[in-house]
Structure formats: C-alpha cells, structure tokens
Amino acid sequence: MIDYACFKHKGNAENYYDEVFVSETPCFTAAVFCGKEEYINTLSCAFVLSEILKDSKEGDSLEEICKAMEEKIPEDIDYLVLRIDSSLKIDSLRRGQVLAGIVNNGEMMILPNGVFGLKEGDMVVCSVKNFYSNLTNEGMLADALISSDCNEWMDYMVRRVSDKTELLCGNLSAVCIKV
Amino acid sequence: MADLSYLVESARLWFFIGMTVIGVAFLVSIYFFVMYILKVRKIRKVADSGGGYHLYCDAAYFKGKGKRKNQEDSLYISPIADSAVNGTIFAVSDGMGGLSDGQVISRYVTERLAEEYPYSFEDTDANAAKIRKISDEVYEKYNLGGGATLAMIHVYANAMNFYSLGDSNIILVRKGTATVLNPKQNYISFLVKKYAAAGDNTHEAYVNKSSKGLMDFVGNLNSKVIRTSSPIRLMEDDVIIICSDGVTDAIPVVTVPRYTDGAATAIAEKLKLRIRSAKRKRQDNYTAIVIKMDSSLF
C-alpha cells in the first residue's frame, strides 16, 4: 500500500502549465512535468505523456518509457518519472530541474537516477524548482517526520512555501509518497 | 452418560477456543515486540550514525523581559550528567499574552516537564501523551482562560526528536541556513490550506492580525502535540535555537545564521545583544536556549 498526495497550483501564472501524474497500475508511477508558458498549445503533451505512462507495463524499463516520451515533448521541458514495483524497488529518471528527495536515516537526500531498494515507511517527495527552491532539506525532513500521512506532509510544505511567497510564484507542482 | 460426554465435548471445545485465543494473543504480542525492537534499532541507527563518535551539546541560554511587566517565559534543561543514558531535554514555554496567569502557567509547564523526566528517546508517542496530559491539567484549571506554548527537543547522541505546541520556535541552523523545524499551530495554517485548495494566493491569510491566533497550545483540551515519529540526524556544527516568539519578532529567522559563529555562550550573547539593540517599542519577553553540536567540548 502506497500513500501519496499531490499538489498543483498555478501560482501567479496565467495558467497551470505543469502536470502531475500518478497511477497505481500496473505499478505505482508518479511523474511531475514542469511546463512552460510558450507551450500552452502543447499542453496536451502532458496528456500524451500520461497516456504513455498509463499504457506501460510493470516490466517495461523506465528508460524506454522516457525515450518514448521524449519523442513527444519539446527538449526543454523538465520532468521526473518514478516507479515503485511490488518488491519496493524504486526506479527514477529525471531530466532538468525537477527533483526528488528521500527521507533516509534521519536525513533528506536527493534521489539519483537509477534503481534503489525502499523500506516500508520510506518517504519520497518530488517537485518542480518553484516548489523546492522555497524549502530547505531540513524543513522537508522535519515536516515528513511529524506527519501521519502524505496529505499532512504536503500541507506543512505548502505552508512553508506560502510563508515565503504567499503562493505568488510560478506554477507549483509536487507529489509526496509514503511506502 | 450422555450428559457426561456432552460435558467432556464442551470442555474440549472451550479448551480449544481458549488455547486459540492464547495462541493468537501470543502471536500478536510477539509481532508488537518484534516491531518495537525494529523501531528501536532503526532509531539507534540514526542516533549512532556519525562515524563512531558522538557529538556533544554545548548549551547556553538567555532571557529578558522586554517591555512586559512580567517574565512570562520559562525554560527547562534536564540534568546534563544523565545525558549519556537519557539524552538531554531542552524546553521553552511561553505564557500566552492576553490571557491570565501566563507566567504561572509557563512555569507550571516546565516544572511538570521536569517531574515527568526521564523521557524515552524511542517512544515519542508516549512523550507526546505526557505533554498532552500537562495540557489537559492546565485546561482543567483555567478552562481556556490561560495557556502557554511549548517547544521542546530531546537530543540523544547524534540525533534529535522534537515536540511542539503553539507557536514557539525550534530553529536548526545548518551550513549557513536557518530553518524553523516546527510548524506554527495558528489560524494561518488553516487559511493557507483553504486558499491553496481553492487555487488562490494566500496573501489574505497573512494580512489579518487575528489569523496569528493559536489553534492549539498548552491549556487546550486534548491538544495535538507535534512530535517527530523518528529522529533527525544531527551533524557537527549544527546550531539549534529553541526560543519564544519574542526572539524571532526581533531577529528575522533568515538573519539568524549571522550570529551563530563560535561557542553556544557567544551565540547566546550575540542574539541577546541584537534583541536589545533593536530597541523595539513593543518588545515581548524573549527566551532562548542555544545548543551547538560539537565533536569536542574543548
């Protein structure tokens, strides 16, 4: 059972250009795309990407999936995709400035590209730069450790971003996950 | 004979049911025991991480009355001599302004914390329950007519748990950046959640002065005590400042790292001087405990 919470907010931008995608089948997949205003007409590309992820199978390699996605999206769109399979292995791949952090052994660490084993209770947060640049590792870590579920964790992080920006920054997109 | 065999049968049945219940209870208790051991091992792993050496707490504190009539803040530091066994507790309680007996209540809170000492480093839920009990005691006496905040940390070896009720601060300064670890339990949190969910900006949440009003504090019934479920790993040169809002009103949190060079006493001295030199017209009581994590006390 994987608990998760998403946050999508247009900030002070005219529209919401990012996209957050989560699917629990065939295996848990979460993706965050950092859109751009000039691609407003290609907003549908987020939809195309979601469809590619949805159609993927558990055995498909993330690299192949991302390759298929990259054919459909402009080069300068940043994204991060991560998948967690039934044996609690996390496979993540990111392009650009979308980052994921993992709470590990009392610390918050950046999740590198590749495959890693997770333990029950591990927590991961994935977000666009507008979101994480208004937070510190210690703040995200503390929020994770005092939360009983992902919704609570997300609420605490949003409060921190709000204290700094009143959510008057660009699009804000994040997903947090508890295994 | 028929009655006898019926009795034997029913005795067997009850014996079987009894044994099943005992068996299930045994397995459940084994499960919880194993889970507890695993949790303790995980927490000890965090506490012991640090390349085989333990960090020391270099601590100092300061307090001042500001423009108030009374000093309504109170603090508690557990016996340092026991720190190798029980860790060390550092706590600041701030009597709530505008409500009666803030001074008495904050002192009551820290005295009760001292009575409840020692605290388990592993079982943070039990410690939160102790704090909740103190809050309920204050509620019974003052019935929301008085209250206090509480910010408390428990340092053991290279790790720290924290507890909080209200809006006092636990600030961690690491590598030149200051972060307030504990969320403030005021009305702003509720408004931010509401505006964010509606897709709006949250400016309105901050402009109304009454939104700083506390939604939870020591003296509320069945308070939601903020507590870490597992510890934060501490590093050498980390500075932790536990303080009442009188400190952060005078020194913006982002500027705190400017004052965190040197030993704990030097940091405390610099912070106190900064508050005094600000000469704020409505300076609140200010109290802070400064802890610097060091690999050696010399």
Tab-separated table of C-alpha atoms in Angstrom:
chain	number	residue	atom	x	y	z
A	1	MET	CA	0.000	0.000	0.000
A	2	ILE	CA	1.453	3.343	-1.064
A	3	ASP	CA	0.069	6.573	0.352
A	4	TYR	CA	0.504	9.715	-1.726
A	5	ALA	CA	-0.623	13.317	-2.052
A	6	CYS	CA	-0.361	15.712	-4.982
A	7	PHE	CA	-0.224	19.487	-5.114
A	8	LYS	CA	-0.991	21.506	-8.226
A	9	HIS	CA	-1.249	25.299	-8.131
A	10	LYS	CA	-0.908	27.860	-10.901
A	11	GLY	CA	0.733	30.375	-8.555
A	12	ASN	CA	0.646	33.855	-10.102
A	13	ALA	CA	0.958	32.493	-13.638
A	14	GLU	CA	-1.956	32.860	-16.000
A	15	ASN	CA	-2.437	29.141	-16.326
A	16	TYR	CA	-1.239	25.895	-14.894
A	17	TYR	CA	1.327	24.566	-17.371
A	18	ASP	CA	2.913	21.823	-15.242
A	19	GLU	CA	1.431	18.390	-14.807
A	20	VAL	CA	1.452	15.859	-12.013
A	21	PHE	CA	0.571	12.320	-12.877
A	22	VAL	CA	0.042	9.383	-10.535
A	23	SER	CA	-1.100	5.892	-11.410
A	24	GLU	CA	-1.281	2.844	-9.178
A	25	THR	CA	-1.475	0.330	-12.025
A	26	PRO	CA	0.322	-1.657	-13.393
A	27	CYS	CA	2.772	-0.462	-10.732
A	28	PHE	CA	2.910	2.746	-8.769
A	29	THR	CA	4.070	5.506	-11.100
A	30	ALA	CA	4.411	9.194	-10.338
A	31	ALA	CA	5.559	11.864	-12.747
A	32	VAL	CA	5.986	15.605	-12.455
A	33	PHE	CA	6.359	17.740	-15.572
A	34	CYS	CA	7.485	21.323	-15.479
A	35	GLY	CA	5.602	23.012	-18.319
A	36	LYS	CA	6.334	26.304	-19.963
A	37	GLU	CA	4.106	29.174	-20.974
A	38	GLU	CA	5.223	29.073	-24.603
A	39	TYR	CA	3.983	25.505	-24.830
A	40	ILE	CA	0.453	26.388	-23.827
A	41	ASN	CA	-0.744	24.975	-27.131
A	42	THR	CA	1.105	21.792	-26.464
A	43	LEU	CA	-0.442	21.427	-23.035
A	44	SER	CA	-1.904	18.288	-24.470
A	45	CYS	CA	1.632	16.845	-24.461
A	46	ALA	CA	1.236	16.293	-20.713
A	47	PHE	CA	-1.842	14.292	-21.547
A	48	VAL	CA	0.085	12.305	-24.166
A	49	LEU	CA	2.790	11.592	-21.600
A	50	SER	CA	0.249	10.442	-19.050
A	51	GLU	CA	-1.200	8.077	-21.656
A	52	ILE	CA	2.256	6.637	-22.395
A	53	LEU	CA	2.818	6.035	-18.709
A	54	LYS	CA	-0.623	4.541	-18.268
A	55	ASP	CA	-0.096	2.126	-21.184
A	56	SER	CA	3.283	0.964	-19.871
A	57	LYS	CA	3.670	-2.450	-18.261
A	58	GLU	CA	5.376	-3.341	-14.983
A	59	GLY	CA	8.329	-4.969	-16.757
A	60	ASP	CA	8.955	-2.057	-19.123
A	61	SER	CA	12.174	-0.237	-18.428
A	62	LEU	CA	11.791	3.356	-17.354
A	63	GLU	CA	14.468	4.363	-19.822
A	64	GLU	CA	12.446	3.028	-22.745
A	65	ILE	CA	9.310	4.711	-21.488
A	66	CYS	CA	11.117	8.013	-21.127
A	67	LYS	CA	12.606	7.622	-24.599
A	68	ALA	CA	9.091	7.230	-25.993
A	69	MET	CA	8.018	10.304	-24.058
A	70	GLU	CA	10.917	12.414	-25.208
A	71	GLU	CA	9.892	11.918	-28.804
A	72	LYS	CA	6.639	13.679	-27.996
A	73	ILE	CA	7.805	16.632	-25.933
A	74	PRO	CA	9.984	19.688	-26.542
A	75	GLU	CA	13.581	19.316	-25.391
A	76	ASP	CA	13.433	21.958	-22.695
A	77	ILE	CA	10.573	20.535	-20.690
A	78	ASP	CA	11.873	19.205	-17.380
A	79	TYR	CA	10.336	16.134	-15.852
A	80	LEU	CA	10.847	13.354	-13.364
A	81	VAL	CA	9.259	9.933	-13.512
A	82	LEU	CA	9.498	7.349	-10.791
A	83	ARG	CA	8.082	3.883	-10.462
A	84	ILE	CA	7.820	1.662	-7.425
A	85	ASP	CA	7.282	-2.016	-8.106
A	86	SER	CA	5.742	-4.691	-5.903
A	87	SER	CA	9.156	-5.625	-4.450
A	88	LEU	CA	9.593	-1.996	-3.268
A	89	LYS	CA	12.260	-1.112	-5.795
A	90	ILE	CA	12.169	2.475	-6.924
A	91	ASP	CA	13.325	3.396	-10.388
A	92	SER	CA	13.579	7.088	-11.143
A	93	LEU	CA	14.622	9.144	-14.102
A	94	ARG	CA	14.757	12.899	-14.275
A	95	ARG	CA	15.511	15.499	-16.872
A	96	GLY	CA	16.293	19.034	-15.830
A	97	GLN	CA	15.294	20.743	-12.639
A	98	VAL	CA	12.572	18.526	-11.286
A	99	LEU	CA	13.971	16.846	-8.199
A	100	ALA	CA	13.055	14.050	-5.833
A	101	GLY	CA	14.246	13.712	-2.252
A	102	ILE	CA	14.039	10.721	0.030
A	103	VAL	CA	13.868	10.679	3.819
A	104	ASN	CA	16.557	8.252	4.869
A	105	ASN	CA	18.130	7.582	8.244
A	106	GLY	CA	17.114	10.936	9.721
A	107	GLU	CA	18.257	12.891	6.674
A	108	MET	CA	16.782	14.172	3.434
A	109	MET	CA	18.747	13.031	0.406
A	110	ILE	CA	18.424	13.695	-3.294
A	111	LEU	CA	17.154	10.641	-5.155
A	112	PRO	CA	19.573	9.937	-8.010
A	113	ASN	CA	18.574	8.405	-11.345
A	114	GLY	CA	18.526	4.621	-11.250
A	115	VAL	CA	17.100	1.737	-9.259
A	116	PHE	CA	17.159	1.560	-5.454
A	117	GLY	CA	15.538	-0.560	-2.783
A	118	LEU	CA	12.990	1.034	-0.464
A	119	LYS	CA	11.845	0.045	3.010
A	120	GLU	CA	8.372	0.271	4.429
A	121	GLY	CA	7.856	3.759	5.856
A	122	ASP	CA	10.276	5.455	3.428
A	123	MET	CA	9.072	8.821	2.200
A	124	VAL	CA	9.787	10.494	-1.114
A	125	VAL	CA	8.929	13.979	-2.335
A	126	CYS	CA	9.153	15.022	-5.952
A	127	SER	CA	8.644	18.614	-7.046
A	128	VAL	CA	9.405	21.349	-9.542
A	129	LYS	CA	12.003	24.014	-8.793
A	130	ASN	CA	9.423	26.682	-7.878
A	131	PHE	CA	8.340	24.437	-5.041
A	132	TYR	CA	11.598	23.061	-3.637
A	133	SER	CA	13.555	26.277	-4.004
A	134	ASN	CA	11.315	27.762	-1.318
A	135	LEU	CA	12.078	24.917	1.072
A	136	THR	CA	15.148	23.600	2.830
A	137	ASN	CA	16.085	19.932	3.169
A	138	GLU	CA	15.747	20.237	6.942
A	139	GLY	CA	12.271	21.745	6.625
A	140	MET	CA	11.038	18.999	4.292
A	141	LEU	CA	12.585	16.374	6.561
A	142	ALA	CA	11.004	17.786	9.725
A	143	ASP	CA	7.628	18.008	8.008
A	144	ALA	CA	7.908	14.378	6.900
A	145	LEU	CA	8.819	13.160	10.376
A	146	ILE	CA	5.926	14.887	12.138
A	147	SER	CA	3.269	13.853	9.618
A	148	SER	CA	0.968	10.905	9.995
A	149	ASP	CA	0.199	10.759	6.261
A	150	CYS	CA	1.165	12.346	2.952
A	151	ASN	CA	-1.678	14.888	2.951
A	152	GLU	CA	-0.429	16.277	6.244
A	153	TRP	CA	3.164	16.335	4.959
A	154	MET	CA	2.087	18.220	1.832
A	155	ASP	CA	0.056	20.725	3.886
A	156	TYR	CA	3.093	21.523	6.021
A	157	MET	CA	5.320	22.016	2.966
A	158	VAL	CA	2.720	24.205	1.247
A	159	ARG	CA	2.527	26.331	4.409
A	160	ARG	CA	6.312	26.846	4.210
A	161	VAL	CA	6.156	27.828	0.525
A	162	SER	CA	3.244	30.131	1.338
A	163	ASP	CA	5.135	31.792	4.231
A	164	LYS	CA	7.846	32.720	1.744
A	165	THR	CA	5.861	33.531	-1.374
A	166	GLU	CA	2.151	33.676	-0.481
A	167	LEU	CA	1.969	31.250	-3.443
A	168	LEU	CA	2.639	34.244	-5.674
A	169	CYS	CA	5.313	32.482	-7.691
A	170	GLY	CA	5.152	30.393	-10.839
A	171	ASN	CA	3.360	27.067	-11.122
A	172	LEU	CA	3.794	24.830	-8.107
A	173	SER	CA	3.688	21.088	-8.535
A	174	ALA	CA	4.668	18.319	-6.175
A	175	VAL	CA	3.847	14.803	-5.182
A	176	CYS	CA	4.822	13.117	-1.940
A	177	ILE	CA	4.802	9.396	-1.362
A	178	LYS	CA	4.964	7.150	1.681
A	179	VAL	CA	5.673	3.482	1.141
B	1	MET	CA	-23.513	-40.922	30.393
B	2	ALA	CA	-24.850	-38.788	27.565
B	3	ASP	CA	-24.646	-35.715	29.816
B	4	LEU	CA	-21.091	-36.587	30.796
B	5	SER	CA	-19.938	-36.949	27.209
B	6	TYR	CA	-21.666	-33.643	26.387
B	7	LEU	CA	-19.739	-32.004	29.230
B	8	VAL	CA	-16.472	-33.528	28.036
B	9	GLU	CA	-17.172	-32.354	24.490
B	10	SER	CA	-18.000	-28.819	25.589
B	11	ALA	CA	-14.954	-28.744	27.885
B	12	ARG	CA	-12.819	-29.779	24.911
B	13	LEU	CA	-14.401	-27.119	22.769
B	14	TRP	CA	-13.768	-24.417	25.391
B	15	PHE	CA	-10.250	-25.688	25.889
B	16	PHE	CA	-9.679	-25.440	22.129
B	17	ILE	CA	-11.154	-21.913	21.977
B	18	GLY	CA	-9.099	-20.850	24.996
B	19	MET	CA	-5.887	-22.208	23.522
B	20	THR	CA	-6.624	-20.497	20.192
B	21	VAL	CA	-7.212	-17.157	21.924
B	22	ILE	CA	-3.998	-17.564	23.959
B	23	GLY	CA	-2.108	-18.542	20.788
B	24	VAL	CA	-3.391	-15.536	18.844
B	25	ALA	CA	-2.623	-13.211	21.779
B	26	PHE	CA	0.881	-14.681	21.976
B	27	LEU	CA	1.484	-14.181	18.254
B	28	VAL	CA	0.150	-10.609	18.412
B	29	SER	CA	2.407	-9.789	21.367
B	30	ILE	CA	5.391	-11.329	19.516
B	31	TYR	CA	4.526	-9.175	16.489
B	32	PHE	CA	4.414	-5.959	18.548
B	33	PHE	CA	7.591	-6.917	20.386
B	34	VAL	CA	9.443	-7.500	17.105
B	35	MET	CA	8.070	-4.228	15.670
B	36	TYR	CA	9.214	-2.376	18.800
B	37	ILE	CA	12.699	-3.907	18.575
B	38	LEU	CA	12.901	-2.962	14.890
B	39	LYS	CA	11.830	0.613	15.685
B	40	VAL	CA	14.373	0.899	18.490
B	41	ARG	CA	17.107	-0.479	16.213
B	42	LYS	CA	16.173	1.994	13.481
B	43	ILE	CA	16.254	4.931	15.906
B	44	ARG	CA	19.543	3.804	17.446
B	45	LYS	CA	20.960	3.569	13.927
B	46	VAL	CA	20.165	7.269	13.407
B	47	ALA	CA	21.464	8.191	16.870
B	48	ASP	CA	24.676	6.234	16.457
B	49	SER	CA	25.449	7.355	12.922
B	50	GLY	CA	28.427	9.674	12.870
B	51	GLY	CA	31.440	7.557	12.213
B	52	GLY	CA	31.718	6.075	15.689
B	53	TYR	CA	31.921	9.287	17.679
B	54	HIS	CA	29.130	11.073	19.467
B	55	LEU	CA	28.500	14.764	19.320
B	56	TYR	CA	28.288	16.862	22.442
B	57	CYS	CA	25.767	19.556	23.271
B	58	ASP	CA	27.367	22.875	24.058
B	59	ALA	CA	24.416	24.771	25.546
B	60	ALA	CA	23.669	28.267	26.813
B	61	TYR	CA	20.522	30.272	27.397
B	62	PHE	CA	19.337	33.835	27.841
B	63	LYS	CA	16.116	35.538	28.758
B	64	GLY	CA	14.771	39.060	29.059
B	65	LYS	CA	11.526	40.801	29.994
B	66	GLY	CA	11.288	43.210	27.072
B	67	LYS	CA	8.554	45.819	27.615
B	68	ARG	CA	6.281	43.477	29.523
B	69	LYS	CA	5.504	43.729	33.211
B	70	ASN	CA	6.329	40.114	33.943
B	71	GLN	CA	8.603	37.499	32.522
B	72	GLU	CA	6.069	35.013	31.159
B	73	ASP	CA	8.610	32.661	29.577
B	74	SER	CA	10.072	29.692	31.335
B	75	LEU	CA	12.669	27.099	30.382
B	76	TYR	CA	13.793	23.630	31.371
B	77	ILE	CA	17.040	21.744	30.765
B	78	SER	CA	17.279	18.177	32.051
B	79	PRO	CA	20.327	17.046	34.087
B	80	ILE	CA	23.310	17.100	31.715
B	81	ALA	CA	25.018	14.452	33.874
B	82	ASP	CA	22.372	11.924	32.723
B	83	SER	CA	22.725	12.731	29.044
B	84	ALA	CA	24.694	9.581	28.173
B	85	VAL	CA	21.801	7.449	29.430
B	86	ASN	CA	18.652	9.514	28.935
B	87	GLY	CA	19.727	12.124	26.436
B	88	THR	CA	19.030	15.783	27.204
B	89	ILE	CA	15.751	17.672	27.157
B	90	PHE	CA	15.701	21.389	26.317
B	91	ALA	CA	12.369	23.185	26.516
B	92	VAL	CA	10.993	26.714	26.354
B	93	SER	CA	7.448	27.603	27.345
B	94	ASP	CA	5.910	30.998	26.638
B	95	GLY	CA	2.879	32.126	28.667
B	96	MET	CA	0.217	33.365	26.301
B	97	GLY	CA	-0.105	37.146	26.319
B	98	GLY	CA	-3.599	38.499	26.838
B	99	LEU	CA	-4.633	35.522	28.888
B	100	SER	CA	-4.338	35.455	32.663
B	101	ASP	CA	-1.517	33.781	34.595
B	102	GLY	CA	0.810	33.280	31.634
B	103	GLN	CA	3.781	33.460	33.968
B	104	VAL	CA	2.346	30.857	36.349
B	105	ILE	CA	1.308	28.519	33.559
B	106	SER	CA	4.614	28.536	31.687
B	107	ARG	CA	6.417	27.803	34.953
B	108	TYR	CA	3.924	25.054	35.732
B	109	VAL	CA	4.611	23.522	32.293
B	110	THR	CA	8.385	23.419	32.758
B	111	GLU	CA	8.081	22.137	36.332
B	112	ARG	CA	5.775	19.346	35.185
B	113	LEU	CA	8.186	18.511	32.342
B	114	ALA	CA	10.896	18.140	34.985
B	115	GLU	CA	8.639	15.857	37.044
B	116	GLU	CA	7.946	13.645	34.019
B	117	TYR	CA	11.693	13.242	33.312
B	118	PRO	CA	13.215	10.894	32.065
B	119	TYR	CA	11.729	10.597	28.595
B	120	SER	CA	12.108	7.639	26.264
B	121	PHE	CA	14.007	8.589	23.129
B	122	GLU	CA	12.307	5.835	21.124
B	123	ASP	CA	8.691	6.223	22.195
B	124	THR	CA	7.796	9.727	21.059
B	125	ASP	CA	4.081	8.938	21.253
B	126	ALA	CA	4.404	8.279	24.991
B	127	ASN	CA	6.237	11.586	25.447
B	128	ALA	CA	3.575	13.404	23.428
B	129	ALA	CA	0.975	11.804	25.722
B	130	LYS	CA	2.829	13.202	28.767
B	131	ILE	CA	2.722	16.695	27.244
B	132	ARG	CA	-0.954	16.282	26.359
B	133	LYS	CA	-1.615	15.323	29.973
B	134	ILE	CA	0.082	18.516	31.175
B	135	SER	CA	-2.035	20.479	28.699
B	136	ASP	CA	-5.206	18.805	30.000
B	137	GLU	CA	-4.194	19.683	33.557
B	138	VAL	CA	-3.852	23.351	32.572
B	139	TYR	CA	-7.219	23.139	30.796
B	140	GLU	CA	-8.891	21.744	33.898
B	141	LYS	CA	-7.561	24.612	35.979
B	142	TYR	CA	-8.033	27.524	33.574
B	143	ASN	CA	-10.733	26.282	31.196
B	144	LEU	CA	-9.151	28.110	28.188
B	145	GLY	CA	-8.698	31.277	30.297
B	146	GLY	CA	-4.918	30.837	30.200
B	147	GLY	CA	-2.324	28.906	28.313
B	148	ALA	CA	1.251	28.623	27.125
B	149	THR	CA	3.257	27.410	24.169
B	150	LEU	CA	5.886	24.723	24.320
B	151	ALA	CA	8.923	23.975	22.149
B	152	MET	CA	11.000	21.050	23.329
B	153	ILE	CA	13.799	18.947	21.893
B	154	HIS	CA	15.302	15.681	23.058
B	155	VAL	CA	18.904	15.188	21.991
B	156	TYR	CA	20.457	11.761	22.293
B	157	ALA	CA	23.919	11.069	20.826
B	158	ASN	CA	23.768	12.282	17.208
B	159	ALA	CA	20.018	12.578	16.881
B	160	MET	CA	17.132	14.766	17.941
B	161	ASN	CA	13.378	14.416	18.394
B	162	PHE	CA	11.234	17.474	18.860
B	163	TYR	CA	7.851	18.328	20.356
B	164	SER	CA	5.802	21.440	19.951
B	165	LEU	CA	2.508	23.055	20.924
B	166	GLY	CA	1.667	26.591	19.817
B	167	ASP	CA	3.997	28.991	18.049
B	168	SER	CA	7.367	28.966	19.825
B	169	ASN	CA	10.284	28.090	17.583
B	170	ILE	CA	12.796	25.307	17.134
B	171	ILE	CA	15.359	26.661	14.682
B	172	LEU	CA	18.044	24.500	13.127
B	173	VAL	CA	20.996	26.367	11.603
B	174	ARG	CA	22.962	24.126	9.284
B	175	LYS	CA	25.554	25.210	6.742
B	176	GLY	CA	24.544	28.858	6.988
B	177	THR	CA	20.816	28.320	6.552
B	178	ALA	CA	18.242	28.625	9.307
B	179	THR	CA	15.080	26.519	9.236
B	180	VAL	CA	12.230	26.623	11.717
B	181	LEU	CA	11.522	22.942	12.169
B	182	ASN	CA	8.162	23.009	13.928
B	183	PRO	CA	5.024	24.319	12.245
B	184	LYS	CA	3.090	27.088	13.977
B	185	GLN	CA	-0.323	25.942	15.108
B	186	ASN	CA	-2.103	29.163	14.296
B	187	TYR	CA	-5.090	30.096	12.171
B	188	ILE	CA	-2.811	30.987	9.242
B	189	SER	CA	-2.243	27.260	8.572
B	190	PHE	CA	-5.980	26.739	8.236
B	191	LEU	CA	-6.373	29.725	5.902
B	192	VAL	CA	-3.367	28.747	3.750
B	193	LYS	CA	-4.848	25.289	3.281
B	194	LYS	CA	-8.206	26.787	2.343
B	195	TYR	CA	-6.835	29.328	-0.162
B	196	ALA	CA	-4.370	26.863	-1.700
B	197	ALA	CA	-7.117	24.280	-2.209
B	198	ALA	CA	-9.186	26.930	-3.989
B	199	GLY	CA	-6.231	27.727	-6.276
B	200	ASP	CA	-5.874	31.256	-4.839
B	201	ASN	CA	-2.810	33.013	-3.486
B	202	THR	CA	-2.553	33.161	0.299
B	203	HIS	CA	-1.943	36.888	0.845
B	204	GLU	CA	-5.198	37.287	2.781
B	205	ALA	CA	-4.075	34.669	5.296
B	206	TYR	CA	-1.276	36.958	6.476
B	207	VAL	CA	-2.860	40.423	6.441
B	208	ASN	CA	-5.407	39.770	9.169
B	209	LYS	CA	-3.693	40.135	12.555
B	210	SER	CA	-6.131	37.811	14.279
B	211	SER	CA	-5.013	34.975	11.985
B	212	LYS	CA	-1.924	34.657	14.199
B	213	GLY	CA	-4.249	33.395	16.944
B	214	LEU	CA	-3.323	29.926	18.140
B	215	MET	CA	-5.483	26.939	17.294
B	216	ASP	CA	-3.600	24.707	19.716
B	217	PHE	CA	-1.493	25.343	22.807
B	218	VAL	CA	-0.769	24.017	26.288
B	219	GLY	CA	-4.076	24.558	28.075
B	220	ASN	CA	-6.257	23.292	25.266
B	221	LEU	CA	-8.105	20.038	25.897
B	222	ASN	CA	-6.686	17.002	24.084
B	223	SER	CA	-4.092	19.095	22.231
B	224	LYS	CA	-2.462	17.861	19.072
B	225	VAL	CA	1.164	17.677	20.154
B	226	ILE	CA	3.504	17.995	17.165
B	227	ARG	CA	6.178	15.327	17.514
B	228	THR	CA	8.703	13.581	15.319
B	229	SER	CA	7.944	9.901	14.814
B	230	SER	CA	11.641	9.177	14.278
B	231	PRO	CA	14.669	11.363	14.945
B	232	ILE	CA	16.507	13.893	12.827
B	233	ARG	CA	20.201	13.178	12.455
B	234	LEU	CA	22.403	15.923	13.854
B	235	MET	CA	25.731	16.983	12.414
B	236	GLU	CA	28.797	18.673	13.763
B	237	ASP	CA	28.410	22.489	13.940
B	238	ASP	CA	24.611	22.315	13.813
B	239	VAL	CA	23.130	25.063	15.970
B	240	ILE	CA	19.674	24.564	17.469
B	241	ILE	CA	17.836	27.508	18.965
B	242	ILE	CA	14.673	26.919	20.978
B	243	CYS	CA	13.009	30.244	21.568
B	244	SER	CA	9.871	32.184	22.312
B	245	ASP	CA	8.442	34.427	19.594
B	246	GLY	CA	9.950	37.463	21.337
B	247	VAL	CA	13.262	36.372	19.809
B	248	THR	CA	12.049	35.827	16.243
B	249	ASP	CA	9.979	39.035	16.315
B	250	ALA	CA	13.236	40.962	16.856
B	251	ILE	CA	15.548	38.826	14.713
B	252	PRO	CA	14.177	37.560	11.402
B	253	VAL	CA	14.889	33.833	11.096
B	254	VAL	CA	16.805	34.237	7.808
B	255	THR	CA	19.318	36.502	9.552
B	256	VAL	CA	19.930	34.144	12.495
B	257	PRO	CA	22.983	32.430	10.860
B	258	ARG	CA	24.870	35.767	11.090
B	259	TYR	CA	25.060	35.247	14.847
B	260	THR	CA	25.903	31.555	15.012
B	261	ASP	CA	29.691	31.574	14.891
B	262	GLY	CA	31.574	30.432	17.968
B	263	ALA	CA	30.516	28.600	21.111
B	264	ALA	CA	26.950	28.476	22.460
B	265	THR	CA	27.595	31.195	25.058
B	266	ALA	CA	28.955	33.526	22.382
B	267	ILE	CA	25.945	32.867	20.134
B	268	ALA	CA	23.530	33.486	23.037
B	269	GLU	CA	25.338	36.722	23.879
B	270	LYS	CA	25.185	37.949	20.266
B	271	LEU	CA	21.495	37.146	19.917
B	272	LYS	CA	20.642	38.868	23.188
B	273	LEU	CA	22.624	41.942	22.194
B	274	ARG	CA	20.857	42.044	18.838
B	275	ILE	CA	17.429	41.975	20.515
B	276	ARG	CA	18.377	44.711	22.952
B	277	SER	CA	19.925	46.919	20.298
B	278	ALA	CA	16.808	46.641	18.134
B	279	LYS	CA	15.020	48.702	20.853
B	280	ARG	CA	11.594	47.632	19.673
B	281	LYS	CA	8.770	49.637	21.199
B	282	ARG	CA	6.703	46.582	21.972
B	283	GLN	CA	9.421	44.050	22.617
B	284	ASP	CA	7.846	40.882	24.019
B	285	ASN	CA	9.535	38.652	26.625
B	286	TYR	CA	12.388	36.793	24.972
B	287	THR	CA	13.921	33.491	25.976
B	288	ALA	CA	16.174	31.150	24.037
B	289	ILE	CA	18.255	28.069	24.599
B	290	VAL	CA	21.177	27.781	22.187
B	291	ILE	CA	22.746	24.378	21.551
B	292	LYS	CA	25.781	23.856	19.396
B	293	MET	CA	26.626	20.310	18.361
B	294	ASP	CA	30.335	19.772	18.767
B	295	SER	CA	32.661	16.812	18.408
B	296	SER	CA	34.662	18.019	21.389
B	297	LEU	CA	33.884	20.257	24.337
B	298	PHE	CA	37.397	21.732	24.255
